[in-house]
CSV table of C-alpha atoms in Angstrom, one decimal:
chain,number,residue,atom,x,y,z
E,1,UNK,CA,-31.5,-16.2,7.6
E,2,UNK,CA,-34.4,-15.3,5.2
E,3,UNK,CA,-36.0,-18.6,4.1
E,4,UNK,CA,-36.9,-18.5,0.4
E,5,UNK,CA,-40.6,-18.7,-0.1
E,6,UNK,CA,-42.6,-20.2,-3.0
E,7,UNK,CA,-40.4,-23.3,-3.8
E,8,UNK,CA,-41.4,-25.8,-1.2
E,9,UNK,CA,-40.7,-29.3,-2.5
E,10,UNK,CA,-39.2,-28.0,-5.8
E,11,UNK,CA,-35.8,-28.7,-7.3
E,12,UNK,CA,-33.9,-25.4,-7.7
E,13,UNK,CA,-30.6,-25.3,-9.4
E,14,UNK,CA,-27.9,-23.0,-7.9
E,15,UNK,CA,-25.0,-22.0,-10.2
E,16,UNK,CA,-21.9,-20.6,-8.4
E,17,UNK,CA,-21.1,-21.6,-4.8
E,18,UNK,CA,-19.3,-18.6,-3.4
E,19,UNK,CA,-20.7,-16.5,-0.6
E,20,UNK,CA,-24.0,-15.6,-2.2
E,21,UNK,CA,-24.5,-18.9,-4.0
E,22,UNK,CA,-24.0,-21.1,-0.9
E,23,UNK,CA,-26.1,-18.8,1.2
E,24,UNK,CA,-28.9,-19.0,-1.4
E,25,UNK,CA,-28.7,-22.8,-1.3
E,26,UNK,CA,-29.1,-22.7,2.5
E,27,UNK,CA,-32.0,-20.2,2.3
E,28,UNK,CA,-33.7,-22.3,-0.3
E,29,UNK,CA,-33.4,-25.4,1.9
E,30,UNK,CA,-34.7,-23.5,4.9
E,31,UNK,CA,-37.8,-22.6,2.8
E,32,UNK,CA,-38.4,-26.2,1.9
E,33,UNK,CA,-36.8,-26.4,-1.6
E,34,UNK,CA,-34.3,-29.0,-2.8
E,35,UNK,CA,-31.2,-27.2,-4.1
E,36,UNK,CA,-29.2,-28.8,-6.8
E,37,UNK,CA,-25.8,-27.1,-6.8
E,38,UNK,CA,-23.0,-26.7,-9.3
E,39,UNK,CA,-19.7,-24.8,-9.5
E,40,UNK,CA,-16.8,-25.5,-11.9
E,41,UNK,CA,-14.5,-25.3,-8.9
E,42,UNK,CA,-14.2,-28.7,-7.3
E,43,UNK,CA,-13.3,-27.2,-3.9
E,44,UNK,CA,-16.5,-25.1,-3.9
E,45,UNK,CA,-18.5,-28.2,-4.8
E,46,UNK,CA,-16.8,-30.1,-1.9
E,47,UNK,CA,-17.8,-27.3,0.6
E,48,UNK,CA,-21.4,-27.6,-0.6
E,49,UNK,CA,-21.4,-31.4,-0.4
E,50,UNK,CA,-20.0,-31.2,3.2
E,51,UNK,CA,-23.2,-29.3,4.1
E,52,UNK,CA,-25.3,-32.0,2.6
E,53,UNK,CA,-26.2,-30.4,-0.7
E,54,UNK,CA,-26.6,-32.4,-3.8
E,55,UNK,CA,-24.2,-31.4,-6.6
E,56,UNK,CA,-24.9,-32.1,-10.3
E,57,UNK,CA,-23.2,-31.0,-13.5
E,58,UNK,CA,-25.6,-28.5,-15.0
E,59,UNK,CA,-24.0,-28.9,-18.5
E,60,UNK,CA,-25.1,-32.5,-18.9
E,61,UNK,CA,-28.0,-33.4,-21.1
E,62,UNK,CA,-31.3,-33.2,-19.3
E,63,UNK,CA,-29.8,-31.3,-16.3
E,64,UNK,CA,-32.8,-28.9,-16.1
E,65,UNK,CA,-35.5,-31.6,-16.4
E,66,UNK,CA,-37.8,-31.1,-13.4
E,67,UNK,CA,-36.0,-27.9,-12.3
E,68,UNK,CA,-38.2,-25.0,-11.3
E,69,UNK,CA,-35.6,-22.2,-11.2
E,70,UNK,CA,-32.0,-21.5,-11.8
E,71,UNK,CA,-30.3,-19.2,-9.3
E,72,UNK,CA,-27.1,-17.6,-10.6
E,73,UNK,CA,-24.5,-16.0,-8.4
E,74,UNK,CA,-24.1,-12.3,-9.4
E,75,UNK,CA,-20.4,-12.7,-10.2
E,76,UNK,CA,-21.2,-15.0,-13.1
E,77,UNK,CA,-21.8,-13.1,-16.5
E,78,UNK,CA,-25.0,-14.4,-18.0
E,79,UNK,CA,-25.5,-12.5,-21.3
E,80,UNK,CA,-22.4,-10.4,-22.2
E,81,UNK,CA,-19.7,-10.7,-23.5
E,82,UNK,CA,-21.3,-14.0,-24.5
E,83,UNK,CA,-24.2,-16.0,-23.1
E,84,UNK,CA,-23.2,-18.3,-20.3
E,85,UNK,CA,-23.7,-21.9,-21.4
E,86,UNK,CA,-25.4,-23.0,-18.2
E,87,UNK,CA,-27.8,-20.0,-18.4
E,88,UNK,CA,-28.4,-20.6,-22.1
E,89,UNK,CA,-29.3,-24.2,-21.3
E,90,UNK,CA,-31.9,-23.0,-18.7
E,91,UNK,CA,-33.3,-20.6,-21.3
E,92,UNK,CA,-33.7,-23.5,-23.8
E,93,UNK,CA,-35.4,-25.6,-21.2
E,94,UNK,CA,-37.8,-22.8,-20.3
E,95,UNK,CA,-36.4,-22.6,-16.7
E,96,UNK,CA,-36.7,-19.1,-15.2
E,97,UNK,CA,-33.4,-17.5,-14.1
E,98,UNK,CA,-33.0,-15.4,-11.0
E,99,UNK,CA,-30.4,-14.4,-8.4
E,100,UNK,CA,-30.2,-14.1,-4.6
E,101,UNK,CA,-31.4,-10.5,-4.8
E,102,UNK,CA,-34.6,-11.5,-6.5
E,103,UNK,CA,-35.2,-14.3,-4.0
E,104,UNK,CA,-34.7,-11.9,-1.2
E,105,UNK,CA,-37.3,-9.4,-2.4
E,106,UNK,CA,-39.8,-12.2,-3.0
E,107,UNK,CA,-39.2,-13.7,0.5
E,108,UNK,CA,-38.6,-10.8,2.8
E,109,UNK,CA,-42.1,-10.0,3.9
E,110,UNK,CA,-43.8,-12.6,6.1
E,111,UNK,CA,-47.1,-13.1,7.9
E,112,UNK,CA,-45.4,-12.1,11.1
E,113,UNK,CA,-45.4,-8.5,9.9
E,114,UNK,CA,-49.2,-8.3,10.6
E,115,UNK,CA,-48.3,-8.2,14.3
E,116,UNK,CA,-45.8,-5.3,13.8
E,117,UNK,CA,-46.7,-1.8,14.6
E,118,UNK,CA,-44.3,-0.5,11.9
E,119,UNK,CA,-43.5,-2.7,8.9
E,120,UNK,CA,-39.8,-3.1,8.2
E,121,UNK,CA,-38.4,-1.2,5.3
E,122,UNK,CA,-35.7,-1.8,2.6
E,123,UNK,CA,-33.4,0.9,1.3
E,124,UNK,CA,-31.4,-0.1,-1.8
E,125,UNK,CA,-28.5,1.9,-3.1
E,126,UNK,CA,-26.9,1.5,-6.6
E,127,UNK,CA,-24.7,3.7,-8.9
E,128,UNK,CA,-21.1,3.6,-10.1
E,129,UNK,CA,-19.3,5.3,-7.2
E,130,UNK,CA,-20.1,6.0,-3.6
E,131,UNK,CA,-22.5,3.0,-3.1
E,132,UNK,CA,-20.6,1.6,-0.2
E,133,UNK,CA,-20.0,4.8,1.7
E,134,UNK,CA,-23.6,5.9,1.2
E,135,UNK,CA,-24.9,2.6,2.4
E,136,UNK,CA,-22.6,2.5,5.4
E,137,UNK,CA,-23.4,6.1,6.3
E,138,UNK,CA,-27.1,5.5,6.2
E,139,UNK,CA,-26.8,2.5,8.4
E,140,UNK,CA,-24.5,4.4,10.8
E,141,UNK,CA,-26.9,7.3,11.1
E,142,UNK,CA,-29.9,5.0,11.7
E,143,UNK,CA,-27.9,3.1,14.4
E,144,UNK,CA,-26.9,6.3,16.2
E,145,UNK,CA,-30.6,7.3,16.1
E,146,UNK,CA,-31.5,4.1,17.9
E,147,UNK,CA,-33.0,2.3,14.9
E,148,UNK,CA,-32.7,-1.5,14.3
E,149,UNK,CA,-30.7,-1.7,11.1
E,150,UNK,CA,-28.9,-4.4,9.0
E,151,UNK,CA,-26.4,-3.7,6.3
E,152,UNK,CA,-26.2,-6.2,3.5
E,153,UNK,CA,-25.8,-7.0,-0.2
E,154,UNK,CA,-22.5,-5.9,-1.9
E,155,UNK,CA,-21.3,-4.8,1.6
E,156,UNK,CA,-21.7,-6.6,4.9
E,157,UNK,CA,-23.7,-9.8,4.9
E,158,UNK,CA,-25.3,-11.6,2.0
E,159,UNK,CA,-29.0,-10.6,1.5
E,160,UNK,CA,-30.4,-14.0,2.4
E,161,UNK,CA,-28.1,-14.3,5.4
E,162,UNK,CA,-29.5,-11.4,7.4
E,163,UNK,CA,-31.8,-11.9,10.4
E,164,UNK,CA,-35.5,-11.6,10.0
E,165,UNK,CA,-36.2,-8.0,10.7
E,166,UNK,CA,-37.6,-6.5,13.9
E,167,UNK,CA,-40.7,-4.3,14.2
E,168,UNK,CA,-39.7,-1.1,12.5
E,169,UNK,CA,-36.4,-2.5,11.3
E,170,UNK,CA,-34.5,-1.2,8.3
E,171,UNK,CA,-32.4,-3.2,5.9
E,172,UNK,CA,-29.9,-1.2,3.9
E,173,UNK,CA,-28.7,-2.9,0.7
E,174,UNK,CA,-25.8,-1.9,-1.5
E,175,UNK,CA,-26.5,-3.4,-4.9
E,176,UNK,CA,-24.1,-3.5,-7.8
E,177,UNK,CA,-25.2,-3.7,-11.5
E,178,UNK,CA,-24.3,-7.4,-11.3
E,179,UNK,CA,-27.0,-7.8,-8.7
E,180,UNK,CA,-29.7,-5.6,-10.2
E,181,UNK,CA,-29.3,-6.9,-13.7
E,182,UNK,CA,-30.8,-10.4,-13.2
E,183,UNK,CA,-33.1,-10.1,-10.2
E,184,UNK,CA,-36.7,-10.9,-11.1
E,185,UNK,CA,-38.0,-8.9,-8.2
E,186,UNK,CA,-36.7,-5.5,-7.1
E,187,UNK,CA,-39.1,-3.8,-4.7
E,188,UNK,CA,-37.3,-1.5,-2.2
E,189,UNK,CA,-39.2,1.0,-0.2
E,190,UNK,CA,-36.5,3.6,-0.9
E,191,UNK,CA,-34.2,3.4,-3.9
E,192,UNK,CA,-31.0,5.4,-4.4
E,193,UNK,CA,-29.0,6.2,-7.5
E,194,UNK,CA,-25.7,7.9,-6.7
E,195,UNK,CA,-24.1,8.6,-10.1
E,196,UNK,CA,-23.0,6.9,-13.3
E,197,UNK,CA,-19.5,6.6,-14.9
E,198,UNK,CA,-18.1,4.0,-17.3
E,199,UNK,CA,-17.4,0.6,-15.6
E,200,UNK,CA,-18.1,-3.1,-16.2
E,201,UNK,CA,-18.9,-2.3,-19.8
E,202,UNK,CA,-17.9,-5.7,-21.1
E,203,UNK,CA,-20.3,-7.3,-18.6
E,204,UNK,CA,-23.2,-5.2,-19.8
E,205,UNK,CA,-22.5,-4.8,-23.5
E,206,UNK,CA,-21.7,-1.1,-23.3
E,207,UNK,CA,-22.7,2.0,-21.4
E,208,UNK,CA,-26.4,1.7,-22.3
E,209,UNK,CA,-26.6,-1.8,-20.9
E,210,UNK,CA,-24.8,-0.7,-17.8
E,211,UNK,CA,-27.2,2.1,-17.1
E,212,UNK,CA,-30.2,-0.2,-17.9
E,213,UNK,CA,-29.0,-2.6,-15.2
E,214,UNK,CA,-28.9,0.2,-12.7
E,215,UNK,CA,-32.3,1.6,-13.8
E,216,UNK,CA,-34.0,-1.7,-13.1
E,217,UNK,CA,-33.9,-1.0,-9.4
E,218,UNK,CA,-36.4,1.8,-10.1
E,219,UNK,CA,-38.3,0.5,-13.0
E,220,UNK,CA,-39.1,-3.0,-11.9
E,221,UNK,CA,-40.7,-2.4,-8.5
E,222,UNK,CA,-41.5,1.3,-8.2
E,223,UNK,CA,-40.1,2.4,-4.9
E,224,UNK,CA,-42.2,4.6,-2.6
E,225,UNK,CA,-39.4,7.2,-2.8
E,226,UNK,CA,-36.5,7.6,-5.1
E,227,UNK,CA,-33.3,9.5,-4.2
E,228,UNK,CA,-31.5,10.3,-7.4
E,229,UNK,CA,-28.1,12.0,-8.1
E,230,UNK,CA,-28.6,14.4,-11.0
E,231,UNK,CA,-25.0,15.4,-11.7
E,232,UNK,CA,-25.0,13.4,-14.9
E,233,UNK,CA,-27.5,13.2,-17.8
E,234,UNK,CA,-28.6,9.7,-16.8
E,235,UNK,CA,-29.6,10.9,-13.4
E,236,UNK,CA,-31.7,13.7,-14.9
E,237,UNK,CA,-33.3,11.2,-17.2
E,238,UNK,CA,-34.1,8.8,-14.3
E,239,UNK,CA,-35.5,11.5,-12.1
E,240,UNK,CA,-37.8,12.6,-14.9
E,241,UNK,CA,-38.9,9.1,-15.5
E,242,UNK,CA,-39.8,8.6,-11.9
E,243,UNK,CA,-41.5,12.0,-11.3
E,244,UNK,CA,-45.1,13.0,-12.2
E,245,UNK,CA,-44.3,16.7,-12.1
E,246,UNK,CA,-42.0,19.4,-10.7
E,247,UNK,CA,-43.6,19.2,-7.2
E,248,UNK,CA,-43.6,15.4,-6.9
E,249,UNK,CA,-41.7,14.8,-3.7
E,250,UNK,CA,-41.6,11.1,-4.2
E,251,UNK,CA,-38.4,11.9,-6.0
E,252,UNK,CA,-35.6,13.6,-4.1
E,253,UNK,CA,-32.9,15.1,-6.4
E,254,UNK,CA,-29.4,15.3,-4.9
E,255,UNK,CA,-26.2,17.0,-6.2
E,256,UNK,CA,-22.7,17.9,-5.2
E,257,UNK,CA,-21.5,21.2,-6.6
E,258,UNK,CA,-24.7,22.8,-8.0
E,259,UNK,CA,-27.6,24.5,-6.4
E,260,UNK,CA,-30.9,22.8,-7.2
E,261,UNK,CA,-34.0,24.8,-7.6
E,262,UNK,CA,-37.7,24.1,-8.2
E,263,UNK,CA,-40.8,23.1,-6.4
E,264,UNK,CA,-39.7,19.6,-5.5
E,265,UNK,CA,-37.5,18.1,-2.8
E,266,UNK,CA,-33.8,18.8,-3.2
E,267,UNK,CA,-30.7,18.1,-1.2
E,268,UNK,CA,-27.4,19.5,-2.5
E,269,UNK,CA,-23.9,20.5,-1.3
E,270,UNK,CA,-21.9,23.5,-2.3
E,271,UNK,CA,-18.6,24.7,-0.9
E,272,UNK,CA,-18.9,22.2,1.9
E,273,UNK,CA,-22.4,23.0,3.1
E,274,UNK,CA,-25.3,20.6,2.7
E,275,UNK,CA,-28.7,22.2,2.1
E,276,UNK,CA,-32.2,20.7,2.0
E,277,UNK,CA,-34.9,22.6,0.1
E,278,UNK,CA,-38.6,21.6,-0.2
E,279,UNK,CA,-41.2,23.6,-2.1
E,280,UNK,CA,-38.6,26.3,-2.7
E,281,UNK,CA,-37.8,26.8,1.0
E,282,UNK,CA,-34.7,25.8,2.9
E,283,UNK,CA,-35.6,23.5,5.8
E,284,UNK,CA,-32.2,22.0,6.8
E,285,UNK,CA,-28.4,22.5,6.5
E,286,UNK,CA,-25.2,20.8,7.7
E,287,UNK,CA,-21.6,22.1,7.6
E,288,UNK,CA,-19.7,19.1,6.1
E,289,UNK,CA,-16.2,20.6,6.2
E,290,UNK,CA,-15.3,19.4,9.6
E,291,UNK,CA,-16.5,15.8,9.2
E,292,UNK,CA,-13.2,13.8,8.8
E,293,UNK,CA,-15.0,10.7,7.7
E,294,UNK,CA,-16.4,12.4,4.6
E,295,UNK,CA,-13.5,14.2,2.9
E,296,UNK,CA,-14.0,15.7,-0.6
E,297,UNK,CA,-16.8,16.7,-2.9
E,298,UNK,CA,-17.5,13.1,-3.9
E,299,UNK,CA,-18.2,12.2,-0.2
E,300,UNK,CA,-20.4,15.3,0.0
E,301,UNK,CA,-22.6,13.8,-2.7
E,302,UNK,CA,-22.7,10.6,-0.6
E,303,UNK,CA,-23.7,12.6,2.4
E,304,UNK,CA,-26.5,14.3,0.4
E,305,UNK,CA,-27.9,10.9,-0.6
E,306,UNK,CA,-27.7,9.5,2.9
E,307,UNK,CA,-29.3,12.6,4.3
E,308,UNK,CA,-32.2,12.4,1.9
E,309,UNK,CA,-32.8,8.7,2.8
E,310,UNK,CA,-32.7,9.4,6.5
E,311,UNK,CA,-35.1,12.3,6.1
E,312,UNK,CA,-37.6,10.2,4.2
E,313,UNK,CA,-37.3,7.6,7.1
E,314,UNK,CA,-38.4,10.4,9.5
E,315,UNK,CA,-35.1,11.6,11.1
E,316,UNK,CA,-34.6,15.2,12.0
E,317,UNK,CA,-31.7,17.2,10.4
E,318,UNK,CA,-29.9,17.6,13.7
E,319,UNK,CA,-30.1,13.8,14.4
E,320,UNK,CA,-28.6,13.1,11.0
E,321,UNK,CA,-25.8,15.7,11.6
E,322,UNK,CA,-24.9,13.9,14.9
E,323,UNK,CA,-24.6,10.7,13.0
E,324,UNK,CA,-22.4,12.3,10.3
E,325,UNK,CA,-20.1,13.7,12.9
E,326,UNK,CA,-19.4,10.3,14.5
E,327,UNK,CA,-19.0,8.5,11.1
E,328,UNK,CA,-15.4,7.1,10.8
E,329,UNK,CA,-15.4,6.1,7.2
E,330,UNK,CA,-15.0,2.7,5.5
E,331,UNK,CA,-11.9,0.7,5.0
E,332,UNK,CA,-10.2,1.3,1.6
E,333,UNK,CA,-12.4,4.4,0.9
E,334,UNK,CA,-10.7,7.7,1.6
E,335,UNK,CA,-9.5,6.0,4.8
E,336,UNK,CA,-6.9,7.9,6.8
E,337,UNK,CA,-4.5,5.2,8.0
E,338,UNK,CA,-1.7,7.3,9.4
E,339,UNK,CA,-0.4,10.8,10.1
E,340,UNK,CA,3.3,11.2,10.7
E,341,UNK,CA,5.7,14.2,10.3
E,342,UNK,CA,2.9,16.3,9.0
E,343,UNK,CA,2.1,13.8,6.2
E,344,UNK,CA,-1.3,12.1,5.9
E,345,UNK,CA,-1.6,8.7,4.4
E,346,UNK,CA,-4.9,7.8,2.8
E,347,UNK,CA,-6.1,4.4,1.6
E,348,UNK,CA,-8.6,4.7,-1.3
E,349,UNK,CA,-7.9,1.3,-2.8
E,350,UNK,CA,-11.6,1.1,-3.8
E,351,UNK,CA,-11.0,3.8,-6.4
E,352,UNK,CA,-10.8,1.2,-9.1
E,353,UNK,CA,-11.9,3.3,-12.1
E,354,UNK,CA,-11.0,6.7,-13.5
E,355,UNK,CA,-14.0,8.5,-12.2
E,356,UNK,CA,-13.6,7.4,-8.6
E,357,UNK,CA,-9.8,8.2,-8.7
E,358,UNK,CA,-10.5,11.6,-10.1
E,359,UNK,CA,-12.9,12.3,-7.2
E,360,UNK,CA,-10.3,11.1,-4.7
E,361,UNK,CA,-7.7,13.4,-6.3
E,362,UNK,CA,-10.0,16.4,-5.8
E,363,UNK,CA,-10.3,15.8,-2.1
E,364,UNK,CA,-6.8,16.8,-1.1
E,365,UNK,CA,-4.3,19.6,-1.8
E,366,UNK,CA,-0.7,18.4,-2.2
E,367,UNK,CA,-0.8,14.7,-3.3
E,368,UNK,CA,1.9,12.0,-3.6
E,369,UNK,CA,-0.3,9.7,-5.7
E,370,UNK,CA,0.2,5.9,-5.7
E,371,UNK,CA,-1.7,4.5,-8.7
E,372,UNK,CA,-1.7,1.7,-11.3
E,373,UNK,CA,-2.9,-1.9,-11.7
E,374,UNK,CA,-5.0,-3.7,-14.2
E,375,UNK,CA,-6.3,-1.1,-16.5
E,376,UNK,CA,-10.0,-0.9,-17.4
E,377,UNK,CA,-11.4,-0.1,-20.8
E,378,UNK,CA,-10.5,3.4,-22.0
E,379,UNK,CA,-7.2,3.7,-20.2
E,380,UNK,CA,-6.4,6.4,-17.7
E,381,UNK,CA,-5.2,9.4,-19.8
E,382,UNK,CA,-8.3,11.4,-18.8
E,383,UNK,CA,-6.9,11.5,-15.2
E,384,UNK,CA,-4.2,14.0,-16.4
E,385,UNK,CA,-6.8,16.8,-16.2
E,386,UNK,CA,-7.8,15.8,-12.7
E,387,UNK,CA,-4.2,15.6,-11.3
E,388,UNK,CA,-3.7,19.3,-10.7
E,389,UNK,CA,-3.0,18.7,-7.0
E,390,UNK,CA,-0.5,15.9,-7.7
E,391,UNK,CA,3.1,16.6,-6.9
E,392,UNK,CA,4.2,13.2,-8.1
E,393,UNK,CA,2.8,9.9,-9.1
E,394,UNK,CA,4.3,6.6,-8.0
E,395,UNK,CA,3.1,3.9,-10.3
E,396,UNK,CA,2.6,0.2,-9.4
E,397,UNK,CA,1.4,-2.9,-11.3
E,398,UNK,CA,2.8,-5.2,-13.9
E,399,UNK,CA,2.2,-2.7,-16.6
E,400,UNK,CA,3.4,0.3,-14.6
E,401,UNK,CA,5.5,1.8,-17.4
E,402,UNK,CA,2.6,1.8,-19.8
E,403,UNK,CA,0.3,3.3,-17.1
E,404,UNK,CA,2.8,6.1,-16.4
E,405,UNK,CA,3.1,7.1,-20.0
E,406,UNK,CA,-0.6,7.9,-20.1
E,407,UNK,CA,-0.3,10.5,-17.3
E,408,UNK,CA,0.9,13.4,-19.4
E,409,UNK,CA,1.9,16.5,-17.5
E,410,UNK,CA,2.4,14.6,-14.3
E,411,UNK,CA,5.8,13.7,-12.9
E,412,UNK,CA,5.9,9.9,-12.5
E,413,UNK,CA,8.1,7.3,-11.1
E,414,UNK,CA,7.7,3.6,-12.0
E,415,UNK,CA,7.9,1.6,-8.8
E,416,UNK,CA,6.0,-1.5,-9.7
E,417,UNK,CA,5.5,-2.8,-6.2
E,418,UNK,CA,3.5,-1.2,-3.3
E,419,UNK,CA,6.4,-1.5,-1.0
E,420,UNK,CA,8.6,0.6,-3.3
E,421,UNK,CA,5.9,3.1,-4.0
E,422,UNK,CA,5.2,3.8,-0.4
E,423,UNK,CA,8.8,3.9,0.5
E,424,UNK,CA,9.6,6.5,-2.3
E,425,UNK,CA,6.5,8.6,-1.6
E,426,UNK,CA,7.2,8.7,2.1
E,427,UNK,CA,10.9,9.6,1.5
E,428,UNK,CA,9.9,12.6,-0.7
E,429,UNK,CA,6.8,13.8,1.1
E,430,UNK,CA,6.9,17.1,3.0
E,431,UNK,CA,4.7,18.4,5.8
E,432,UNK,CA,1.3,19.1,4.4
E,433,UNK,CA,1.4,16.4,1.8
E,434,UNK,CA,-1.0,13.5,1.4
E,435,UNK,CA,0.2,10.1,0.3
E,436,UNK,CA,-2.8,8.8,-1.5
E,437,UNK,CA,-3.5,5.3,-2.8
E,438,UNK,CA,-6.1,5.8,-5.5
E,439,UNK,CA,-5.2,3.2,-8.2
E,440,UNK,CA,-7.7,4.0,-11.0
E,441,UNK,CA,-7.4,0.4,-11.9
E,442,UNK,CA,-8.4,-3.1,-10.9
E,443,UNK,CA,-6.2,-5.0,-8.5
E,444,UNK,CA,-6.1,-8.4,-10.2
E,445,UNK,CA,-2.6,-8.1,-11.8
E,446,UNK,CA,-1.0,-8.2,-8.3
E,447,UNK,CA,-3.8,-8.9,-5.7
E,448,UNK,CA,-6.9,-11.0,-5.5
E,449,UNK,CA,-9.0,-8.0,-4.4
E,450,UNK,CA,-8.9,-4.3,-3.8
E,451,UNK,CA,-9.1,-5.1,-0.1
E,452,UNK,CA,-5.8,-7.0,-0.2
E,453,UNK,CA,-4.2,-4.1,-2.1
E,454,UNK,CA,-5.4,-1.6,0.5
E,455,UNK,CA,-4.2,-3.9,3.3
E,456,UNK,CA,-0.7,-4.1,1.7
E,457,UNK,CA,-0.7,-0.3,1.5
E,458,UNK,CA,-1.4,0.0,5.2
E,459,UNK,CA,1.3,-2.6,6.0
E,460,UNK,CA,3.8,-0.6,4.0
E,461,UNK,CA,2.7,2.7,5.6
E,462,UNK,CA,3.2,1.2,9.0
E,463,UNK,CA,6.7,0.3,8.1
E,464,UNK,CA,7.7,3.8,6.9
E,465,UNK,CA,6.0,5.6,9.8
E,466,UNK,CA,7.4,3.3,12.5
E,467,UNK,CA,4.0,1.9,13.5
E,468,UNK,CA,4.8,-1.6,12.4
């Protein structure tokens, strides 16, 4: 655990007692603070009380008297679509508001580091798509290279729940916009921006607010090195903001699909080959085509970002390549779950928006596409242009018929349930086909998470392939 520094003897309010909130309360107590906890869910309060934490309704008059800080769990909206009443009460009382990410960056470094030969480093990854794969891939490559590494944040453990780092240790953090938006301290050694596409717009008051939340990772603390995907205008803007000139190699620009030129540090992938250029000269390359854990152009972008991070941490290209070759992929992200009768079954339940689903559709040739769920703002009609490799779509979800209507030019079948969709896709699939779950929608109409949806897909695949 990382004990929270700076609040010894102080009363600190904690709002939201899920994984990150309860961990924050523990870390505050470990640092000598007195947490005062609240959650509207009585079961969550009971769990906190069972650990000896004080609970107190933060909506009551005077609730913030004598409180030094309010720590808000990232899943709780604080400003949009409307100010959270608890957060507004803290504002009115003049109480600073933070989250567990801010507490982590304020508490990570300790006096013990003066005895270390190599100070620990933090790599933080944000963006719309590819964060999890990029984070896991970086951690995997570092581990295979013999480095001490911990994976945390939006993936793996909570940030305050990790172990205090070893000499030369690296902490790899996946950070969502929910986590970067409110943190009062953001000071990674290396910051990564993968890409940007519309998502969580209600939470951030629109696309500008969403990008601003991501940009805070770079603007608030000034990382020693920034790895920035420049396949969208926002990435170009951010790279320009962070750079002092064309040859400034504190910024590493990465791309998938275009050759990058210039005097700076570039990593890009084209036609399945990753290339590293510095000062106009190629100094490294990797053939990504045979790496099964990284299928498709979107994963090649993730590979470029991970490669750039590992290079800035001192790893040689061949060492990174060996790590890539042994990477098995993440559950629910382009995860090959079965191969039977010449048909490949792929679980990409994490493709919860249009952009990530489009990238999944570009990774395979003949696709039996399982899609649908709780639609996000803007609908899914734009996916018709990305569905050229789709033989047929099998639509699930409570609003499956409405979802199917938007897929003009694509043969569709309304299945509603995962069981029926997998059964029908498997029955019609031919050798060489890929049955792909890439929902392009949230899971909450039928499942409590994208993980549960992906697990159901795997159960149904096991049934039709005889592996159950």
